[in-house]
Structure formats: structure tokens, C-alpha cells
PDB file of C-alpha atoms in Angstrom:
ATOM      1  CA  MET C   1      99.342  93.861 122.540  1.00  0.00           C
ATOM      2  CA  PHE C   2     101.592  93.996 125.699  1.00  0.00           C
ATOM      3  CA  ALA C   3     100.535  90.382 126.902  1.00  0.00           C
ATOM      4  CA  TYR C   4     101.025  88.325 123.825  1.00  0.00           C
ATOM      5  CA  TRP C   5     104.108  90.340 122.404  1.00  0.00           C
ATOM      6  CA  GLU C   6     105.736  91.090 125.520  1.00  0.00           C
ATOM      7  CA  GLY C   7     104.968  89.146 128.263  1.00  0.00           C
ATOM      8  CA  VAL C   8     104.215  92.275 130.682  1.00  0.00           C
ATOM      9  CA  VAL C   9     101.058  94.246 131.451  1.00  0.00           C
ATOM     10  CA  ASN C  10     101.862  97.080 133.764  1.00  0.00           C
ATOM     11  CA  ALA C  11      99.371  99.800 134.761  1.00  0.00           C
ATOM     12  CA  SER C  12     101.672 102.539 135.127  1.00  0.00           C
ATOM     13  CA  THR C  13     103.237 101.719 131.406  1.00  0.00           C
ATOM     14  CA  LEU C  14      99.617 101.679 129.759  1.00  0.00           C
ATOM     15  CA  ALA C  15      98.550 105.116 132.220  1.00  0.00           C
ATOM     16  CA  LYS C  16     101.593 106.647 130.621  1.00  0.00           C
ATOM     17  CA  LEU C  17     101.068 105.457 127.218  1.00  0.00           C
ATOM     18  CA  PHE C  18      97.435 106.400 126.496  1.00  0.00           C
ATOM     19  CA  LYS C  19      97.807 109.719 129.091  1.00  0.00           C
ATOM     20  CA  VAL C  20      95.072 108.712 131.321  1.00  0.00           C
ATOM     21  CA  THR C  21      95.603 108.281 135.202  1.00  0.00           C
ATOM     22  CA  ILE C  22      96.622 104.801 136.611  1.00  0.00           C
ATOM     23  CA  SER C  23      93.016 104.315 138.716  1.00  0.00           C
ATOM     24  CA  ASN C  24      91.271 104.905 134.801  1.00  0.00           C
ATOM     25  CA  ILE C  25      94.117 101.490 133.925  1.00  0.00           C
ATOM     26  CA  THR C  26      93.232  99.763 136.293  1.00  0.00           C
ATOM     27  CA  LYS C  27      89.447  99.643 136.151  1.00  0.00           C
ATOM     28  CA  SER C  28      90.075  98.310 132.482  1.00  0.00           C
ATOM     29  CA  LEU C  29      92.018  95.819 133.609  1.00  0.00           C
ATOM     30  CA  THR C  30      89.353  94.388 135.736  1.00  0.00           C
ATOM     31  CA  GLU C  31      87.299  94.608 133.415  1.00  0.00           C
ATOM     32  CA  TYR C  32      89.117  92.668 130.935  1.00  0.00           C
ATOM     33  CA  ARG C  33      90.022  90.447 133.046  1.00  0.00           C
ATOM     34  CA  GLU C  34      86.209  89.963 134.275  1.00  0.00           C
ATOM     35  CA  LEU C  35      85.360  89.269 130.913  1.00  0.00           C
ATOM     36  CA  TYR C  36      88.141  86.872 129.726  1.00  0.00           C
ATOM     37  CA  PRO C  37      89.230  85.140 132.963  1.00  0.00           C
ATOM     38  CA  ASP C  38      91.959  82.939 133.655  1.00  0.00           C
ATOM     39  CA  THR C  39      93.685  84.553 130.990  1.00  0.00           C
ATOM     40  CA  LEU C  40      96.149  86.930 133.099  1.00  0.00           C
ATOM     41  CA  ILE C  41      97.936  86.512 136.001  1.00  0.00           C
ATOM     42  CA  TYR C  42      99.058  88.865 138.352  1.00  0.00           C
ATOM     43  CA  ASN C  43     102.803  88.799 139.741  1.00  0.00           C
ATOM     44  CA  LYS C  44     102.908  90.347 142.842  1.00  0.00           C
ATOM     45  CA  SER C  45     106.353  90.417 143.420  1.00  0.00           C
ATOM     46  CA  LEU C  46     106.923  92.847 140.237  1.00  0.00           C
ATOM     47  CA  LYS C  47     103.511  94.190 140.277  1.00  0.00           C
ATOM     48  CA  ARG C  48     102.247  93.835 137.450  1.00  0.00           C
ATOM     49  CA  TYR C  49     100.608  91.091 135.027  1.00  0.00           C
ATOM     50  CA  GLU C  50     101.457  88.737 132.998  1.00  0.00           C
ATOM     51  CA  PRO C  51      99.700  86.074 130.449  1.00  0.00           C
ATOM     52  CA  ALA C  52      98.577  83.004 131.755  1.00  0.00           C
ATOM     53  CA  ALA C  53      99.174  79.846 129.276  1.00  0.00           C
ATOM     54  CA  SER C  54      95.484  79.748 128.631  1.00  0.00           C
ATOM     55  CA  PHE C  55      95.902  83.430 127.315  1.00  0.00           C
ATOM     56  CA  SER C  56      94.341  84.100 123.499  1.00  0.00           C
ATOM     57  CA  CYS C  57      94.334  87.037 121.336  1.00  0.00           C
ATOM     58  CA  HIS C  58      90.443  89.025 121.685  1.00  0.00           C
ATOM     59  CA  TYR C  59      91.403  92.352 120.162  1.00  0.00           C
ATOM     60  CA  ILE C  60      93.591  92.113 118.117  1.00  0.00           C
ATOM     61  CA  ASP C  61      95.094  89.480 114.754  1.00  0.00           C
ATOM     62  CA  GLY C  62      98.540  88.731 116.342  1.00  0.00           C
ATOM     63  CA  SER C  63     100.080  89.506 113.196  1.00  0.00           C
ATOM     64  CA  TRP C  64     103.586  91.171 113.737  1.00  0.00           C
ATOM     65  CA  GLN C  65     102.588  93.671 110.627  1.00  0.00           C
ATOM     66  CA  GLU C  66      99.800  94.946 113.241  1.00  0.00           C
ATOM     67  CA  TYR C  67     102.407  95.117 116.375  1.00  0.00           C
ATOM     68  CA  ALA C  68     105.388  96.841 113.997  1.00  0.00           C
ATOM     69  CA  ALA C  69     102.714  99.774 113.462  1.00  0.00           C
ATOM     70  CA  PHE C  70     102.434  99.793 116.901  1.00  0.00           C
ATOM     71  CA  LEU C  71     105.855 100.078 117.668  1.00  0.00           C
ATOM     72  CA  ARG C  72     106.384 102.693 114.946  1.00  0.00           C
ATOM     73  CA  ILE C  73     103.281 105.094 115.927  1.00  0.00           C
ATOM     74  CA  ASN C  74     104.608 104.765 119.756  1.00  0.00           C
ATOM     75  CA  SER C  75     108.404 104.820 119.393  1.00  0.00           C
ATOM     76  CA  GLN C  76     109.140 107.952 120.823  1.00  0.00           C
ATOM     77  CA  VAL C  77     107.435 106.463 123.846  1.00  0.00           C
ATOM     78  CA  TYR C  78     109.531 103.267 123.641  1.00  0.00           C
ATOM     79  CA  LYS C  79     112.803 104.831 123.116  1.00  0.00           C
ATOM     80  CA  SER C  80     112.332 107.653 126.256  1.00  0.00           C
ATOM     81  CA  ASP C  81     110.470 105.428 128.696  1.00  0.00           C
ATOM     82  CA  TYR C  82     109.966 101.849 127.786  1.00  0.00           C
ATOM     83  CA  TRP C  83     113.163  99.814 126.036  1.00  0.00           C
ATOM     84  CA  GLY C  84     115.569 102.839 125.818  1.00  0.00           C
ATOM     85  CA  ALA C  85     116.866 104.973 122.893  1.00  0.00           C
ATOM     86  CA  LEU C  86     119.345 101.994 121.388  1.00  0.00           C
ATOM     87  CA  ALA C  87     116.691  99.581 121.457  1.00  0.00           C
ATOM     88  CA  ILE C  88     114.208 100.296 118.276  1.00  0.00           C
ATOM     89  CA  ASP C  89     115.227 101.953 115.694  1.00  0.00           C
ATOM     90  CA  PHE C  90     113.049 102.361 111.950  1.00  0.00           C
ATOM     91  CA  GLY C  91     115.067 104.690 110.356  1.00  0.00           C
ATOM     92  CA  PRO C  92     113.518 107.570 108.931  1.00  0.00           C
ATOM     93  CA  LEU C  93     109.957 107.034 107.448  1.00  0.00           C
ATOM     94  CA  TYR C  94     110.791 108.290 103.703  1.00  0.00           C
ATOM     95  CA  THR C  95     113.047 110.275 101.507  1.00  0.00           C
ATOM     96  CA  GLY C  96     111.185 111.790  99.981  1.00  0.00           C
ATOM     97  CA  PHE C  97     110.230 115.525 100.735  1.00  0.00           C
ATOM     98  CA  VAL C  98     106.259 116.538 101.112  1.00  0.00           C
ATOM     99  CA  ASP C  99     105.312 120.456 101.265  1.00  0.00           C
ATOM    100  CA  PRO C 100     102.477 120.808 104.182  1.00  0.00           C
ATOM    101  CA  LYS C 101     100.972 123.554 102.975  1.00  0.00           C
ATOM    102  CA  VAL C 102     100.608 121.675  99.307  1.00  0.00           C
ATOM    103  CA  VAL C 103      99.600 118.048 100.889  1.00  0.00           C
ATOM    104  CA  ARG C 104      96.965 120.180 102.937  1.00  0.00           C
ATOM    105  CA  MET C 105      95.274 121.444 100.198  1.00  0.00           C
ATOM    106  CA  ILE C 106      95.356 118.295  98.333  1.00  0.00           C
ATOM    107  CA  THR C 107      93.392 116.654 101.449  1.00  0.00           C
ATOM    108  CA  GLN C 108      90.796 118.922 101.842  1.00  0.00           C
ATOM    109  CA  ALA C 109      90.400 118.794  98.205  1.00  0.00           C
ATOM    110  CA  ILE C 110      89.459 115.168  98.592  1.00  0.00           C
ATOM    111  CA  THR C 111      87.469 115.644 101.481  1.00  0.00           C
ATOM    112  CA  LYS C 112      85.634 118.577 100.133  1.00  0.00           C
ATOM    113  CA  LYS C 113      85.476 116.876  96.282  1.00  0.00           C
ATOM    114  CA  TYR C 114      87.020 119.747  94.640  1.00  0.00           C
ATOM    115  CA  ALA C 115      89.280 120.145  91.743  1.00  0.00           C
ATOM    116  CA  VAL C 116      93.068 121.901  92.634  1.00  0.00           C
ATOM    117  CA  LYS C 117      94.849 123.850  90.448  1.00  0.00           C
ATOM    118  CA  ILE C 118      98.492 122.629  90.903  1.00  0.00           C
ATOM    119  CA  THR C 119     102.567 123.606  89.404  1.00  0.00           C
ATOM    120  CA  TYR C 120     103.234 120.370  88.613  1.00  0.00           C
ATOM    121  CA  TYR C 121     107.489 119.679  87.819  1.00  0.00           C
ATOM    122  CA  SER C 122     108.045 116.401  85.882  1.00  0.00           C
ATOM    123  CA  LEU C 123     110.681 115.281  83.707  1.00  0.00           C
ATOM    124  CA  SER C 124     108.298 116.176  80.592  1.00  0.00           C
ATOM    125  CA  GLN C 125     107.708 119.358  81.959  1.00  0.00           C
ATOM    126  CA  PRO C 126     111.270 120.138  84.258  1.00  0.00           C
ATOM    127  CA  ALA C 127     110.225 123.983  84.127  1.00  0.00           C
ATOM    128  CA  GLY C 128     106.923 123.177  85.484  1.00  0.00           C
ATOM    129  CA  LYS C 129     103.346 123.148  84.077  1.00  0.00           C
ATOM    130  CA  GLU C 130     100.399 124.443  85.631  1.00  0.00           C
ATOM    131  CA  ARG C 131      97.720 121.998  85.638  1.00  0.00           C
ATOM    132  CA  ILE C 132      94.542 121.442  87.161  1.00  0.00           C
ATOM    133  CA  ILE C 133      93.961 118.041  89.055  1.00  0.00           C
ATOM    134  CA  HIS C 134      90.934 116.046  90.858  1.00  0.00           C
ATOM    135  CA  PRO C 135      92.459 114.187  93.448  1.00  0.00           C
ATOM    136  CA  ILE C 136      90.259 111.058  94.626  1.00  0.00           C
ATOM    137  CA  ALA C 137      93.079 109.524  96.862  1.00  0.00           C
ATOM    138  CA  LEU C 138      97.058 109.246  98.411  1.00  0.00           C
ATOM    139  CA  ALA C 139      99.087 106.634  98.057  1.00  0.00           C
ATOM    140  CA  ASP C 140     102.289 105.113  99.472  1.00  0.00           C
ATOM    141  CA  SER C 141     105.088 103.657  96.852  1.00  0.00           C
ATOM    142  CA  GLY C 142     107.187 103.252 100.212  1.00  0.00           C
ATOM    143  CA  VAL C 143     109.278 105.317  97.996  1.00  0.00           C
ATOM    144  CA  ARG C 144     107.193 108.116  97.997  1.00  0.00           C
ATOM    145  CA  TRP C 145     103.720 109.678  99.035  1.00  0.00           C
ATOM    146  CA  HIS C 146     101.905 109.750  95.654  1.00  0.00           C
ATOM    147  CA  CYS C 147      98.204 112.163  94.805  1.00  0.00           C
ATOM    148  CA  ARG C 148      95.770 109.805  92.730  1.00  0.00           C
ATOM    149  CA  ALA C 149      93.439 111.996  90.793  1.00  0.00           C
ATOM    150  CA  PHE C 150      92.294 112.699  87.162  1.00  0.00           C
ATOM    151  CA  ASP C 151      94.178 115.327  84.920  1.00  0.00           C
ATOM    152  CA  GLU C 152      92.508 117.863  83.119  1.00  0.00           C
ATOM    153  CA  PHE C 153      95.406 117.758  81.027  1.00  0.00           C
ATOM    154  CA  ARG C 154      95.793 114.845  80.042  1.00  0.00           C
ATOM    155  CA  ARG C 155      91.834 113.688  80.387  1.00  0.00           C
ATOM    156  CA  GLU C 156      92.836 110.622  82.619  1.00  0.00           C
ATOM    157  CA  PHE C 157      93.331 109.513  85.688  1.00  0.00           C
ATOM    158  CA  ARG C 158      97.203 109.807  86.810  1.00  0.00           C
ATOM    159  CA  ASP C 159      99.837 109.892  89.537  1.00  0.00           C
ATOM    160  CA  PHE C 160     101.114 113.132  90.692  1.00  0.00           C
ATOM    161  CA  HIS C 161     103.912 112.872  93.107  1.00  0.00           C
ATOM    162  CA  LEU C 162     103.212 115.000  95.555  1.00  0.00           C
ATOM    163  CA  GLY C 163     107.160 116.393  95.954  1.00  0.00           C
ATOM    164  CA  ARG C 164     106.883 117.758  93.195  1.00  0.00           C
ATOM    165  CA  ILE C 165     103.691 120.029  93.331  1.00  0.00           C
ATOM    166  CA  THR C 166     105.046 124.049  94.521  1.00  0.00           C
ATOM    167  CA  GLN C 167     101.567 125.115  94.652  1.00  0.00           C
ATOM    168  CA  ALA C 168      97.888 124.424  94.945  1.00  0.00           C
ATOM    169  CA  LYS C 169      94.894 125.975  95.193  1.00  0.00           C
ATOM    170  CA  LEU C 170      91.463 124.910  95.897  1.00  0.00           C
ATOM    171  CA  VAL C 171      89.579 125.922  92.537  1.00  0.00           C
ATOM    172  CA  SER C 172      85.870 124.611  92.178  1.00  0.00           C
ATOM    173  CA  PRO C 173      83.642 121.461  93.062  1.00  0.00           C
ATOM    174  CA  SER C 174      84.761 118.327  91.388  1.00  0.00           C
ATOM    175  CA  THR C 175      82.151 116.219  89.715  1.00  0.00           C
ATOM    176  CA  ILE C 176      84.853 113.420  88.665  1.00  0.00           C
ATOM    177  CA  ASP C 177      83.689 110.305  89.746  1.00  0.00           C
ATOM    178  CA  ALA C 178      86.506 108.372  91.590  1.00  0.00           C
ATOM    179  CA  GLU C 179      85.167 104.986  90.654  1.00  0.00           C
ATOM    180  CA  LYS C 180      85.861 105.270  86.409  1.00  0.00           C
ATOM    181  CA  ASP C 181      89.639 105.462  87.558  1.00  0.00           C
ATOM    182  CA  THR C 182      89.509 101.352  86.750  1.00  0.00           C
ATOM    183  CA  ALA C 183      93.535 101.549  87.768  1.00  0.00           C
ATOM    184  CA  TRP C 184      92.807 102.214  91.248  1.00  0.00           C
ATOM    185  CA  MET C 185      89.156 100.645  91.423  1.00  0.00           C
ATOM    186  CA  THR C 186      90.798  97.324  90.541  1.00  0.00           C
ATOM    187  CA  SER C 187      92.632  94.218  92.862  1.00  0.00           C
ATOM    188  CA  VAL C 188      95.094  92.191  91.303  1.00  0.00           C
ATOM    189  CA  GLU C 189      97.218  89.942  92.157  1.00  0.00           C
ATOM    190  CA  LEU C 190     100.877  90.056  91.771  1.00  0.00           C
ATOM    191  CA  HIS C 191     102.733  86.325  92.179  1.00  0.00           C
ATOM    192  CA  ILE C 192     106.117  86.506  92.899  1.00  0.00           C
ATOM    193  CA  ALA C 193     108.667  83.850  93.326  1.00  0.00           C
ATOM    194  CA  PRO C 194     112.597  83.349  93.323  1.00  0.00           C
ATOM    195  CA  GLN C 195     114.822  82.972  89.908  1.00  0.00           C
ATOM    196  CA  PRO C 196     114.375  80.015  88.693  1.00  0.00           C
ATOM    197  CA  SER C 197     118.590  79.641  88.073  1.00  0.00           C
ATOM    198  CA  LEU C 198     119.043  80.295  91.778  1.00  0.00           C
ATOM    199  CA  THR C 199     119.576  76.862  93.415  1.00  0.00           C
ATOM    200  CA  CYS C 200     117.116  74.683  95.922  1.00  0.00           C
ATOM    201  CA  GLU C 201     118.921  76.389  99.051  1.00  0.00           C
ATOM    202  CA  GLN C 202     118.856  80.011  97.458  1.00  0.00           C
ATOM    203  CA  LYS C 203     115.088  79.752  97.044  1.00  0.00           C
ATOM    204  CA  ASN C 204     114.708  78.472 100.103  1.00  0.00           C
ATOM    205  CA  VAL C 205     116.459  81.534 101.625  1.00  0.00           C
ATOM    206  CA  ILE C 206     115.108  83.661  99.453  1.00  0.00           C
ATOM    207  CA  MET C 207     111.728  82.526 100.658  1.00  0.00           C
ATOM    208  CA  MET C 208     112.321  82.959 104.784  1.00  0.00           C
ATOM    209  CA  ASP C 209     111.983  86.182 104.618  1.00  0.00           C
ATOM    210  CA  LYS C 210     108.426  85.622 102.584  1.00  0.00           C
ATOM    211  CA  GLY C 211     107.091  83.244 105.009  1.00  0.00           C
ATOM    212  CA  ARG C 212     108.587  79.941 103.005  1.00  0.00           C
ATOM    213  CA  GLY C 213     106.732  78.259 100.920  1.00  0.00           C
ATOM    214  CA  GLU C 214     107.750  78.271  96.203  1.00  0.00           C
ATOM    215  CA  SER C 215     106.454  81.307  95.953  1.00  0.00           C
ATOM    216  CA  PHE C 216     104.221  84.248  97.557  1.00  0.00           C
ATOM    217  CA  SER C 217     101.105  86.639  96.409  1.00  0.00           C
ATOM    218  CA  VAL C 218     100.271  89.927  97.615  1.00  0.00           C
ATOM    219  CA  THR C 219      96.944  91.936  96.492  1.00  0.00           C
ATOM    220  CA  VAL C 220      97.741  95.676  95.182  1.00  0.00           C
ATOM    221  CA  ARG C 221      96.122  98.254  93.418  1.00  0.00           C
ATOM    222  CA  ALA C 222      96.377  98.087  89.966  1.00  0.00           C
ATOM    223  CA  ALA C 223      97.907 101.704  89.946  1.00  0.00           C
ATOM    224  CA  MET C 224     100.175 101.043  92.662  1.00  0.00           C
ATOM    225  CA  ALA C 225     101.907  97.443  91.215  1.00  0.00           C
ATOM    226  CA  GLU C 226     104.807  99.006  89.345  1.00  0.00           C
ATOM    227  CA  TYR C 227     105.473 100.908  92.507  1.00  0.00           C
ATOM    228  CA  TYR C 228     105.722  97.767  94.509  1.00  0.00           C
ATOM    229  CA  LEU C 229     107.671  95.652  92.497  1.00  0.00           C
ATOM    230  CA  LEU C 230     110.244  98.757  92.350  1.00  0.00           C
ATOM    231  CA  PHE C 231     109.925  99.306  95.951  1.00  0.00           C
ATOM    232  CA  HIS C 232     110.729  95.398  96.600  1.00  0.00           C
ATOM    233  CA  LEU C 233     113.742  95.259  93.637  1.00  0.00           C
ATOM    234  CA  ILE C 234     111.150  92.621  92.141  1.00  0.00           C
ATOM    235  CA  ASP C 235     112.173  91.675  88.702  1.00  0.00           C
ATOM    236  CA  LYS C 236     109.269  91.517  86.101  1.00  0.00           C
ATOM    237  CA  HIS C 237     111.177  89.154  83.880  1.00  0.00           C
ATOM    238  CA  VAL C 238     113.121  85.431  84.217  1.00  0.00           C
ATOM    239  CA  LYS C 239     116.907  86.248  84.431  1.00  0.00           C
ATOM    240  CA  ASP C 240     119.054  83.771  84.007  1.00  0.00           C
ATOM    241  CA  SER C 241     122.630  85.936  84.723  1.00  0.00           C
ATOM    242  CA  ASN C 242     123.046  87.629  87.363  1.00  0.00           C
ATOM    243  CA  PRO C 243     120.516  86.280  90.093  1.00  0.00           C
ATOM    244  CA  LEU C 244     120.641  87.357  92.871  1.00  0.00           C
ATOM    245  CA  GLU C 245     120.768  90.837  91.782  1.00  0.00           C
ATOM    246  CA  ARG C 246     117.027  90.696  92.012  1.00  0.00           C
ATOM    247  CA  PRO C 247     116.415  86.790  93.262  1.00  0.00           C
ATOM    248  CA  LEU C 248     112.671  87.320  92.667  1.00  0.00           C
ATOM    249  CA  TYR C 249     110.103  87.841  89.907  1.00  0.00           C
ATOM    250  CA  LEU C 250     106.524  88.254  88.107  1.00  0.00           C
ATOM    251  CA  LYS C 251     105.224  84.742  87.679  1.00  0.00           C
ATOM    252  CA  ASN C 252     102.471  85.992  85.603  1.00  0.00           C
ATOM    253  CA  TYR C 253     103.616  89.063  83.969  1.00  0.00           C
ATOM    254  CA  ASP C 254     101.203  88.631  81.038  1.00  0.00           C
ATOM    255  CA  GLU C 255      98.391  88.653  83.388  1.00  0.00           C
ATOM    256  CA  ILE C 256      99.355  91.585  84.968  1.00  0.00           C
ATOM    257  CA  LYS C 257     101.726  93.936  82.422  1.00  0.00           C
ATOM    258  CA  PRO C 258      98.701  95.795  81.557  1.00  0.00           C
ATOM    259  CA  TRP C 259      98.678  97.487  84.389  1.00  0.00           C
ATOM    260  CA  LEU C 260     102.398  98.460  84.602  1.00  0.00           C
ATOM    261  CA  PHE C 261     104.575 101.471  83.065  1.00  0.00           C
ATOM    262  CA  GLY C 262     104.945 101.174  78.974  1.00  0.00           C
ATOM    263  CA  GLY C 263     102.599  97.606  79.526  1.00  0.00           C
TER     264      GLY C 263
END
């Protein structure tokens, strides 16, 4: 990761990052160079390794997403010891509040396969309603965290915003089969493109953020399709007026419609 993205491999930096001795890192670097000779060159004057022209990745895929995740996990170390506080900023992780005591019960329910009695607040039940749910998964919509669960009240699998749960208690073993949650188990491909009424130049600019080309596709769980569109401000339909308001739209709406809210 360091060699590919930053062009520097320093034993002291790695020792600090992984909280091990420099001798352990030195040993690992020696083993790495034996496995992959002529990939790292030692710079004596700067006392660090640098990637050779023949360097290639063996343990990472070299994607920006992978490196960004690495930076996020280690952001405090980068701010305090490597780049400095002003050199990296991920902004707030999530805007919604999640009660740790509640989520602990949800994660335990998933682990132990238990049902949970919760108090849940929704626009249809603003005063809160006691419900028993059978959690099967946690999901991040980009804006908030959800619990995917079978709802005994509605007799169906639904999404529950973790921030809207104020009470949670394990009640009994669950016999709900997660594989029966069709929307969760099904993956769908969203085909997304710039609005047709944009100029060619505008379309090219929009697609520069997405890897260029005329359109792009992403695969998501069917249950998360609506959230993906909302989070990325993707319109469901072609928009002739004010296309720059939401410059991307869902090309295969008819195919995805059954999985969308109100579809």
C-alpha cells in the first residue's frame, strides 16, 4: 500500500502504524524482498525503501476505494504522525445518531439468531410503537444505518432506521430464514447515465467522476436500490427541464421499479 500509493516504505512508520517493534517490520521487509526481488530499492541517504520501476502489487488491488478505506481507518495516525492535521479530511462519517446500547442488542441478535423487542418511531407511528423484529443484517445507506429484519407486526422483511429505535431487548430464539428475504438476497444492476438533454460536453464532464464512457453500472442488493439513488441524487426518470439539478438518471427504471419504494 505504501509503496504503490506513496512511493515510500519506512520501517519506523510501519512499526508505529501496526504497533510492533522495528525489528519485526525489518524482518517482514526482508521476507517481502526475498519473495519479490527487484521490487523495492533501499535509499541509503533517506533510510527508506522506494518502489523500483518493476514494482507491482501482490497484496492489494490498487483501487482508489481500497486506499481511501485504508486512509479512513488510519486517519488519526496520518493526521498526528504522517501528513499532518490539514492534509486529510473525510468530514463527518454519518449525520444520524445511533444509540450504542440499541445497536449492541441488534448485533447480538444477528450473532445469536434472536428476536428483539424494540420501540420504533416512524412517520406513521410518531409516538412510537413496540414491535418484535428478527434482525438478519445491518446496512449502510450512505446517510444512515439500517437494520434489515423480519417484522412480526407487518409479517414481512423491512428496513428499520437504527436511529429511530429507542429500546431493544433480546426476547427469544428466532427461526426466521434470512434467505426468504428476496429483496435482500437479490442483487440488481443499476444502469445509470447522464440526462439526455445535457450537451455532449456536459455529459463528458459528468462521466469524468464515474470513470468516463457513456454510462456506468453498479450492483446493489435490491433492498438497497432506492437508498443508492437517493444518496447519489440520481433521478429515476429522464428530465428534460433543469437536467443539471440531477444530471444522472436510472436508464433501466422499468426493470428496477419493482424493488423501489412505491414501485
